Coordinates of C-alpha atoms and ligand atoms in Angstrom, one line a residue:
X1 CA 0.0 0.0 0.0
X2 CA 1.4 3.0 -0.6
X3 CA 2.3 5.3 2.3
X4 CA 0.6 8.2 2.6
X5 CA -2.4 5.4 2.6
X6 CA -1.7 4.6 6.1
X7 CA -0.9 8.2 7.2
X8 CA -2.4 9.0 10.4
X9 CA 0.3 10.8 12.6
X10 CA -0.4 14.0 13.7
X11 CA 1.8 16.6 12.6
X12 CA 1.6 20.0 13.0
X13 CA 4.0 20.4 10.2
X14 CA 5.1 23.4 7.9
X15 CA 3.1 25.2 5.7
X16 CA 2.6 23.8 2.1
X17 CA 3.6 24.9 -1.2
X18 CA 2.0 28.6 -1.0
X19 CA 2.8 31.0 1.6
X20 CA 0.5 33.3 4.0
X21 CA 1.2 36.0 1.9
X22 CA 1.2 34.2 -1.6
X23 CA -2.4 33.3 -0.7
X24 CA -3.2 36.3 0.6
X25 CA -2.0 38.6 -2.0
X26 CA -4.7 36.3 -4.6
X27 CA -7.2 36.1 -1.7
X28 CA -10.2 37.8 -4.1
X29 CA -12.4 35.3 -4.0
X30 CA -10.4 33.2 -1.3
X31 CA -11.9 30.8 1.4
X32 CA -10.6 30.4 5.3
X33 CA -11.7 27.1 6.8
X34 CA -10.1 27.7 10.5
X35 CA -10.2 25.7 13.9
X36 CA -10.4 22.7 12.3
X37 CA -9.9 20.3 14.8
X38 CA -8.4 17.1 13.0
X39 CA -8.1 18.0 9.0
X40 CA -6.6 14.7 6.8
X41 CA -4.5 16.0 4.0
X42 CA -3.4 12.3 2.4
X43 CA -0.5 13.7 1.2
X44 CA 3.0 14.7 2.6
X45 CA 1.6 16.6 5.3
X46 CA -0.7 14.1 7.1
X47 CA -2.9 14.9 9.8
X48 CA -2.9 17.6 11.0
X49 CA -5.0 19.2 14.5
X50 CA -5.9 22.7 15.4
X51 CA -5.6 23.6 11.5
X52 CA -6.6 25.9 8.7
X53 CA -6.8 26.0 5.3
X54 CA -7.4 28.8 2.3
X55 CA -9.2 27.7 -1.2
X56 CA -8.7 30.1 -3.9
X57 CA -10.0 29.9 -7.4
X58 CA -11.4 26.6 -6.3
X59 CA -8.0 24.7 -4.9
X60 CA -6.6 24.4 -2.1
X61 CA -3.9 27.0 -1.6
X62 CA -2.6 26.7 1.7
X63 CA -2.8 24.1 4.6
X64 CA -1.5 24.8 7.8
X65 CA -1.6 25.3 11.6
X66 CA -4.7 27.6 12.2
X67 CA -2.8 30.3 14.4
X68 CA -1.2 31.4 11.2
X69 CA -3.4 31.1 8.7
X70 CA -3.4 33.8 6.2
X71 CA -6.6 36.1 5.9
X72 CA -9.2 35.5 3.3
X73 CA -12.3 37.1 2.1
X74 CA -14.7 34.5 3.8
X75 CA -14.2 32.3 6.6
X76 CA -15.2 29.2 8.3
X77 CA -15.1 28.7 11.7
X78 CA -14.9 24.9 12.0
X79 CA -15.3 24.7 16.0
X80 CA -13.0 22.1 16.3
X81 CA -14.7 19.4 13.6
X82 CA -13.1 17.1 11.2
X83 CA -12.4 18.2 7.6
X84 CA -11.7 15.1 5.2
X85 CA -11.2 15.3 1.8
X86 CA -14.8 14.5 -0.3
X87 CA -15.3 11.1 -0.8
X88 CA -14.6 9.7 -4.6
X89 CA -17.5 7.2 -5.3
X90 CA -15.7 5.0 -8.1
X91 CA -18.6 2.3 -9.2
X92 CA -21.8 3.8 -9.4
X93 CA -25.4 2.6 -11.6
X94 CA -27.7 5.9 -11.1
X95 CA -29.1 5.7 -14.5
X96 CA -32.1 3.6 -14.0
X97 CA -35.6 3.4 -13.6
X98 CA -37.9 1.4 -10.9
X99 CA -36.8 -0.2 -7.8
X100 CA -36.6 -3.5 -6.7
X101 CA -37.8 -3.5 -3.6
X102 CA -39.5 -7.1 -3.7
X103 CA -36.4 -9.0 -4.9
X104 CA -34.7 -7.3 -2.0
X105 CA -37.2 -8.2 0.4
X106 CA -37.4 -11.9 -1.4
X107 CA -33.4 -12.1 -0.5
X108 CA -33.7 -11.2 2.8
X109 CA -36.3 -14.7 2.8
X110 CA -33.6 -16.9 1.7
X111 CA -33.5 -16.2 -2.4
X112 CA -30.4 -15.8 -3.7
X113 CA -29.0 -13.2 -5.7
X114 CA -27.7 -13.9 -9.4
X115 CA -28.1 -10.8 -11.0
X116 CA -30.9 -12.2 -13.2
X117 CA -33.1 -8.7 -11.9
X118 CA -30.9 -6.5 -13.9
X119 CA -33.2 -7.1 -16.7
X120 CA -36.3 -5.9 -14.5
X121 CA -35.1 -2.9 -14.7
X122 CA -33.7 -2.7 -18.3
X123 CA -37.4 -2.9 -19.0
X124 CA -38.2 -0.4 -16.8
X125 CA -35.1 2.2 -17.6
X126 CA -36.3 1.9 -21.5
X127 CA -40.0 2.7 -20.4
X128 CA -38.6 5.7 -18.9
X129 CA -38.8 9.5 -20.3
X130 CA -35.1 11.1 -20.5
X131 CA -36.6 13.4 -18.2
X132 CA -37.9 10.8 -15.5
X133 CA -34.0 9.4 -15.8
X134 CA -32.2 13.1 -15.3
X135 CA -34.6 13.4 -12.5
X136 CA -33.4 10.2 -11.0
X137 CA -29.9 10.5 -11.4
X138 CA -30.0 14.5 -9.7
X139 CA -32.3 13.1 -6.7
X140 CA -29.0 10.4 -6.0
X141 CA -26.3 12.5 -6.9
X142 CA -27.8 14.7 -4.2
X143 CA -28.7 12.7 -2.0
X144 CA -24.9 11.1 -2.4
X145 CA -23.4 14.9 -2.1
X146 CA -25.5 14.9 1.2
X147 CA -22.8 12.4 2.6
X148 CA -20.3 13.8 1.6
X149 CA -19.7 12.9 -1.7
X150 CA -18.5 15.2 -4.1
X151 CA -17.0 13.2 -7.3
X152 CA -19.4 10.1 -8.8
X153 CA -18.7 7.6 -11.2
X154 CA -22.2 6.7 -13.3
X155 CA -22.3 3.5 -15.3
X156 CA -24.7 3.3 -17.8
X157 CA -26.0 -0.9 -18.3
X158 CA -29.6 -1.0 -18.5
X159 CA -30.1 0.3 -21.8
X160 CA -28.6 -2.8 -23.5
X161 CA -29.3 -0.9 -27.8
X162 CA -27.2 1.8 -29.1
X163 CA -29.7 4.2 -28.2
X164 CA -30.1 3.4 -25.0
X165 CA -27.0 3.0 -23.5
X166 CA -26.0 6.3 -25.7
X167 CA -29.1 7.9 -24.1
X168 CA -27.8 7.0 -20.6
X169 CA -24.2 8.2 -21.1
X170 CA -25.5 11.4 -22.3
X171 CA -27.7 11.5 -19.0
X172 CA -25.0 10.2 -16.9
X173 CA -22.8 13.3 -18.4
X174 CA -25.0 15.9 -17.3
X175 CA -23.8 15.4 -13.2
X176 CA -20.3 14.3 -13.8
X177 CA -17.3 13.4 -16.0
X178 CA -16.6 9.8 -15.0
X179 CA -19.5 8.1 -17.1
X180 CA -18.8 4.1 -17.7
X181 CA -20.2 2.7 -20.9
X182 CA -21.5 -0.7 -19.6
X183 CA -23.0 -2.2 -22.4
X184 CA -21.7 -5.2 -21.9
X185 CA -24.1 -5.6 -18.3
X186 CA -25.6 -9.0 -19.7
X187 CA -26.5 -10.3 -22.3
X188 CA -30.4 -9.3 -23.5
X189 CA -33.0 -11.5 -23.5
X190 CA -33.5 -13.1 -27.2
X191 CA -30.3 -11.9 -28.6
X192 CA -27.2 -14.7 -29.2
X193 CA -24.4 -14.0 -27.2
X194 CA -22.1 -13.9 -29.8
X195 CA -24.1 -11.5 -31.7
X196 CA -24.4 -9.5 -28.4
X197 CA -20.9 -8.9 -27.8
X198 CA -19.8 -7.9 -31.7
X199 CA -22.7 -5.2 -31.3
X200 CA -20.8 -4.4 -28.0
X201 CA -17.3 -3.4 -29.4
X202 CA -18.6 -1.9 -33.1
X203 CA -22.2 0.3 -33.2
X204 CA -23.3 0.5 -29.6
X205 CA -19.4 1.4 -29.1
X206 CA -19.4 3.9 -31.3
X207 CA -23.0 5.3 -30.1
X208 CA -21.6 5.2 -26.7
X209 CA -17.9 6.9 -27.3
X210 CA -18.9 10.4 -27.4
X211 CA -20.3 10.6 -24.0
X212 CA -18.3 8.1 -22.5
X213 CA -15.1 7.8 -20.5
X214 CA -14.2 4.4 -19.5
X215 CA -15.5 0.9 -20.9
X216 CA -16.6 -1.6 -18.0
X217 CA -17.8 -5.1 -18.4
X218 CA -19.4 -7.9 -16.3
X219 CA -16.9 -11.2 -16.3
X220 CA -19.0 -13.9 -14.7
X221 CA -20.5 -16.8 -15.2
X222 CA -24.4 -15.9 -16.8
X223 CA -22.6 -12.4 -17.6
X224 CA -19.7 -12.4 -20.0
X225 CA -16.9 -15.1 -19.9
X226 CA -13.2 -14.0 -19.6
X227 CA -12.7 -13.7 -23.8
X228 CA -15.5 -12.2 -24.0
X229 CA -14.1 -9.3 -21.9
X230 CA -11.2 -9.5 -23.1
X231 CA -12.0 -8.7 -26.6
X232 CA -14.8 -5.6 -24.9
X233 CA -11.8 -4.3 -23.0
X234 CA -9.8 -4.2 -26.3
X235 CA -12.7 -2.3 -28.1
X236 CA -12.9 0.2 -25.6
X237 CA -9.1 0.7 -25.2
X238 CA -8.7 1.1 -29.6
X239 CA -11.8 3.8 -29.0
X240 CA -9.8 5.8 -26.7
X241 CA -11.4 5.0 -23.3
X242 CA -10.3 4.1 -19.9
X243 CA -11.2 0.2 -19.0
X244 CA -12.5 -0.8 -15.8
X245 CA -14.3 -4.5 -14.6
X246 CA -16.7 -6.3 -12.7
X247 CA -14.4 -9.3 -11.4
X248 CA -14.9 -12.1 -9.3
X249 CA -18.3 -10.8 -7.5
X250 CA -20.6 -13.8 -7.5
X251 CA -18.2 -16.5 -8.0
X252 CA -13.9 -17.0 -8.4
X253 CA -12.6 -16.9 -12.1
X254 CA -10.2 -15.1 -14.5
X255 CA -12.0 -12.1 -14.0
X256 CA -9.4 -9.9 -11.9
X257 CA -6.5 -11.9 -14.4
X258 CA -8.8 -9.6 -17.3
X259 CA -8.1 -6.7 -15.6
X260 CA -4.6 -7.2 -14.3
X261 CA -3.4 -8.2 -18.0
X262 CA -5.1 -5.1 -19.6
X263 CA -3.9 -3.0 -17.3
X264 CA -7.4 -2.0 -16.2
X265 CA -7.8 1.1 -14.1
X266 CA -10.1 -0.9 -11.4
X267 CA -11.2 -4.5 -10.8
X268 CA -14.6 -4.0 -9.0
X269 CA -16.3 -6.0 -6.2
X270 CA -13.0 -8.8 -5.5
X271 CA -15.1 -10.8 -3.6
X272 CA -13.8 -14.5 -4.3
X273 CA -9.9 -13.9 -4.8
X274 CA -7.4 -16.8 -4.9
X275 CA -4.3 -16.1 -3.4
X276 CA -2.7 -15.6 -6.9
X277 CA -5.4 -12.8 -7.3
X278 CA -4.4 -10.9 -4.5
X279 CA -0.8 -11.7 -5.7
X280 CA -1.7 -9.9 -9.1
X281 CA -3.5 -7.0 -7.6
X282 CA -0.5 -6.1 -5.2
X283 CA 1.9 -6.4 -8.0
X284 CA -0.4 -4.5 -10.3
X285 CA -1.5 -0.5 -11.1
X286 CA -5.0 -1.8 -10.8
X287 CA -6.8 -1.1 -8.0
X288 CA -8.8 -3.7 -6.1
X289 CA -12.4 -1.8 -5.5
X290 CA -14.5 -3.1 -2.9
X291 CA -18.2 -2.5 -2.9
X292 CA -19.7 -3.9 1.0
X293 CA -23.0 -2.6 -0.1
X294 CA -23.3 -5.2 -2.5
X295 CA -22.9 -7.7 0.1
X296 CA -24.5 -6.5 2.6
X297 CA -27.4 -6.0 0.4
X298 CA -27.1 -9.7 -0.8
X299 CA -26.1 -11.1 2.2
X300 CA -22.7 -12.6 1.1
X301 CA -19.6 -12.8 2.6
X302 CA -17.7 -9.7 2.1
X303 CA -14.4 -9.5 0.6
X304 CA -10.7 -9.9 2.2
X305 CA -10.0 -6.2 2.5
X306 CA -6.8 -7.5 5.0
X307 CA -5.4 -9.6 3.0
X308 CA -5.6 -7.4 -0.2
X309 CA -3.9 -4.7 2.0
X310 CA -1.3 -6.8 3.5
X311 CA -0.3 -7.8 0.0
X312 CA 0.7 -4.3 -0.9
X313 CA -2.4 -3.8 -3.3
X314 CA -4.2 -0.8 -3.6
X315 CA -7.4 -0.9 -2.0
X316 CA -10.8 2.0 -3.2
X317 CA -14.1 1.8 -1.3
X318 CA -17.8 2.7 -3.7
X319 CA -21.5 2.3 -3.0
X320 CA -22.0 0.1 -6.3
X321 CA -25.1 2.2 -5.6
X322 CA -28.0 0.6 -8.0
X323 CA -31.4 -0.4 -7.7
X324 CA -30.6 -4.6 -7.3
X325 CA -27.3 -5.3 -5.6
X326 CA -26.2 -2.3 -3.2
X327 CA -29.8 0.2 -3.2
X328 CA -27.3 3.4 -1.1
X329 CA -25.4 5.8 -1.8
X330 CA -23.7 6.3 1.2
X331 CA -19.9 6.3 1.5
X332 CA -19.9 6.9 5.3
X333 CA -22.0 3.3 5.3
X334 CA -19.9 1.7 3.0
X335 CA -16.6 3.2 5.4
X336 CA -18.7 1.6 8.4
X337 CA -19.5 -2.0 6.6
X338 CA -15.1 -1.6 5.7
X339 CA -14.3 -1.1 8.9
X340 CA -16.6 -3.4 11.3
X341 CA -16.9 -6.4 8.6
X342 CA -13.7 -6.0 6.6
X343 CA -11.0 -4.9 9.3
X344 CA -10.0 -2.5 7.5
X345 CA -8.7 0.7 10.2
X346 CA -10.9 3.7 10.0
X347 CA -7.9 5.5 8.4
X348 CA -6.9 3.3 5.5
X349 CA -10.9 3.4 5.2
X350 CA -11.5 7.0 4.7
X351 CA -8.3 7.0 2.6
X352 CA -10.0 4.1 0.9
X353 CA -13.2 6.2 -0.3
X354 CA -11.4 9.2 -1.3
X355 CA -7.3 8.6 -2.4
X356 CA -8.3 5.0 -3.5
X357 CA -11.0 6.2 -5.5
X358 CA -9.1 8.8 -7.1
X359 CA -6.7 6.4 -8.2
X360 CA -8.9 3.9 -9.7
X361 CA -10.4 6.6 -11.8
X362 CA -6.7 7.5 -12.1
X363 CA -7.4 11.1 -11.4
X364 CA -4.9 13.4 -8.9
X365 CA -6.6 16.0 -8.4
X366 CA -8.9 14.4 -5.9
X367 CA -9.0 12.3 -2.6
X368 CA -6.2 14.6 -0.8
X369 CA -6.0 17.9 0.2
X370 CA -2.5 19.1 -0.7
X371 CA -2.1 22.2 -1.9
X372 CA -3.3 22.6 -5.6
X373 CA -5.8 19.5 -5.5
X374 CA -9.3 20.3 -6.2
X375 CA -11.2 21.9 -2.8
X376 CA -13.7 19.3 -2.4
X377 CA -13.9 18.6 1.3
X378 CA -16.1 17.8 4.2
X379 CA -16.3 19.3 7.4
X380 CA -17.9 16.1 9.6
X381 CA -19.4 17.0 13.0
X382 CA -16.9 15.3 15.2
X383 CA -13.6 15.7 15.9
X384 CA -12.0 13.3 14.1
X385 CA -12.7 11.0 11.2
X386 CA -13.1 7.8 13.5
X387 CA -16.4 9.0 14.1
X388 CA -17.4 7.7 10.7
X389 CA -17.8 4.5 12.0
X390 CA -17.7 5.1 15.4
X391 CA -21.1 6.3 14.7
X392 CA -23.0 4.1 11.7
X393 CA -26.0 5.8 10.4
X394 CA -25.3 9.2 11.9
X395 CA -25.6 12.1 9.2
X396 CA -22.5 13.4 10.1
X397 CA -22.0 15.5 6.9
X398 CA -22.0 19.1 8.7
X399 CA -21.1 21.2 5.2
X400 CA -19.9 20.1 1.8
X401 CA -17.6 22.1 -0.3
X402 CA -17.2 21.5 -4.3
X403 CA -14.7 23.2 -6.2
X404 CA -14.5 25.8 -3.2
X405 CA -18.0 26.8 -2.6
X406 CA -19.9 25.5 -0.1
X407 CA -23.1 23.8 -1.0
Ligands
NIG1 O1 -22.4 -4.3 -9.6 N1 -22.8 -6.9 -11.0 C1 -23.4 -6.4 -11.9 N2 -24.0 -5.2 -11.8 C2 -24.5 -4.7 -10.5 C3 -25.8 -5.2 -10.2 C4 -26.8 -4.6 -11.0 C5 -28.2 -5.1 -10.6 O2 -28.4 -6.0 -9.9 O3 -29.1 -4.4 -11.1 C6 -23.4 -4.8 -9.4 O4 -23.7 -5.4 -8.4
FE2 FE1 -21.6 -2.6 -10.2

């Protein structure tokens, strides 16, 4: 893991790359956020208590010990809470319509999951108006930037034509960058397999590429088998996008090899890893997402967050927040589910759901709060970060801040 991952000394260190009176000489439209009481930077400075820190021009422009904190045009007084950087929700499904409410309740009786009710709601997402869709996707995203989350990854997958899954990209791009072409979800009802995945990687590709970042695919068994997502991955990658994958969720197989081989940004859910998986991930610049949600929502045993960690690999937390699998979009409960059924520390799970999911969208502008990144932050009402899971279904979101303004 790398080290700034497991970060958690206190140090009262030395100002950062601007000084007082660099910021405050381009403090016109600056921001003070002072008496911070614990502030995580994830970067060289660390933690840091009784701090400050000044966003200009939406970035952060100077960290530092409050008592010498450069003036600014508006302040915060944060009374002694925790400021954390905003959490980086990697693996998200938002464009969708319907619930499935019954199947969860039906699981929660004994059924198992398969992933079989993705097509429930392919019916219902193509049933939908474009504006019933935008409506849905701005009521999570909101609800998501509630707790604390301030960048969102949105896969489209329940579109399954051209048009559709080209109709939920262009949704999808409406609220954020990181949009996922996931036409390759499952395979539709009525159409060959075969025939399926050439539509995949040639016109739906191409209806897709324009409003579409990264290419993701399902690899597992009643999904897409490892060749099969192979030769998707290899589309996406000649069209110019970024490949991610869903790998070893329901069952083990080659899935997290895929993602490993192609050099894949992220392999998503690692819940059945051999030994030589974890071996692959550590050794690997793909990060190993884990999605709790999805088994707490399917009552499945959750992945080995320890032994992915002990092996050096790189470790991201996300909601997998969709209407079968994992139905929140809370970050904070996927931190709590990390820590109490995954053993992962409260620190390497905050850095988790913010640095981790900055790097498996291989962004560095986010998940840290050095000076330059992007000033999305939380201030949480405790004292320290802990508290996330310390205290499970709290709201402890106090005030989100997105590109330096406060929402
Ligand atoms: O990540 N695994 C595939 N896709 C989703 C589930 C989607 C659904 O059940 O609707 C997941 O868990
Ligand atoms: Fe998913």
């Amino acid at each position: 893991m790398s080290g700034d991952a497991q970060s958690s000394a206190t140090d009262s260190g030395a100002e950062s790359g601007a000084t007082g009176s660099e910021a405050k000489s381009s403090a016109m439209g600056s921001l003070l956020i002072d008496g911070i009481g614990e502030l995580t930077t994830h970067g060289p400075q660390g933690t840091l208590t009784g701090a400050a820190l000044v966003i200009v021009d939406g970035r952060v422009a100077w960290v530092g010990p409050s008592e010498a904190a450069p003036a600014a045009d508006r302040r915060i007084d944060a009374a002694g809470r925790a400021v954390i950087p905003g959490f980086v929700d990697s693996h998200a499904h938002l464009v969708f319509a319907g619930d499935r409410a019954a199947e969860f309740a039906a699981r929660m009786a004994g059924e198992p999951y398969t992933g079989g009710g993705i097509r429930t709601t392919v019916a219902a997402t193509r049933a939908a108006s474009d504006d019933a869709l935008r409506a849905n996707v701005g009521r999570l995203v909101a609800e998501a930037r509630r707790q604390g989350t301030t960048t969102v990854e949105v896969k489209s997958g329940y579109g399954l034509t051209s048009k559709e899954e080209s109709r939920a990209l262009r949704i999808a791009g409406e609220f954020t960058t990181e949009t996922t072409y996931l036409g390759a979800h499952v395979v539709p009802e009525g159409v060959p397999a075969d025939e399926y995945v050439r539509l995949v990687c040639g016109p739906m590709l191409s209806a897709a590429r324009p409003y579409a970042r990264w290419i993701d695919v399902f690899c597992e068994r009643g999904a897409f088998d490892p060749d099969q997502a192979r030769e998707i991955l290899r589309a996406g990658l000649a069209a110019g996008l970024g490949t991610r994958i869903h790998a070893n969720q329901l069952g083990p197989g080659e899935g997290v090899r895929v993602a490993v081989e192609s050099d894949a940004a992220s392999a998503d859910h690692c819940t059945h890893l051999s030994p030589a998986d974890i071996d692959a991930l550590a050794g690997s610049g793909t990060v190993a997402t884990l999605l709790p949600g999805a088994e707490f929502s399917t009552r499945s045993p959750y992945p080995d967050a320890r032994a992915l960690l002990d092996a050096g690999a790189t470790v991201a937390l996300a909601t997998d927040c969709n209407p079968g699998s994992s139905y929140t979009s809370s970050m904070p409960f996927c931190i709590a589910l990390a820590v109490r059924e995954m053993r992962m520390t409260p620190a390497e799970a905050l850095w988790a759901a913010t640095a981790g999911g900055a790097r498996a969208l291989r962004r560095d502008d986010i998940g840290h709060l050095d000076v330059g990144a992007r000033a999305d932050l939380s201030i949480v009402d405790a004292p320290s970060h802990v508290h996330l899971a310390y205290r499970p279904g709290v709201p402890l979101i106090h005030q989100v801040i997105q590109g330096g303004e406060p929402i």
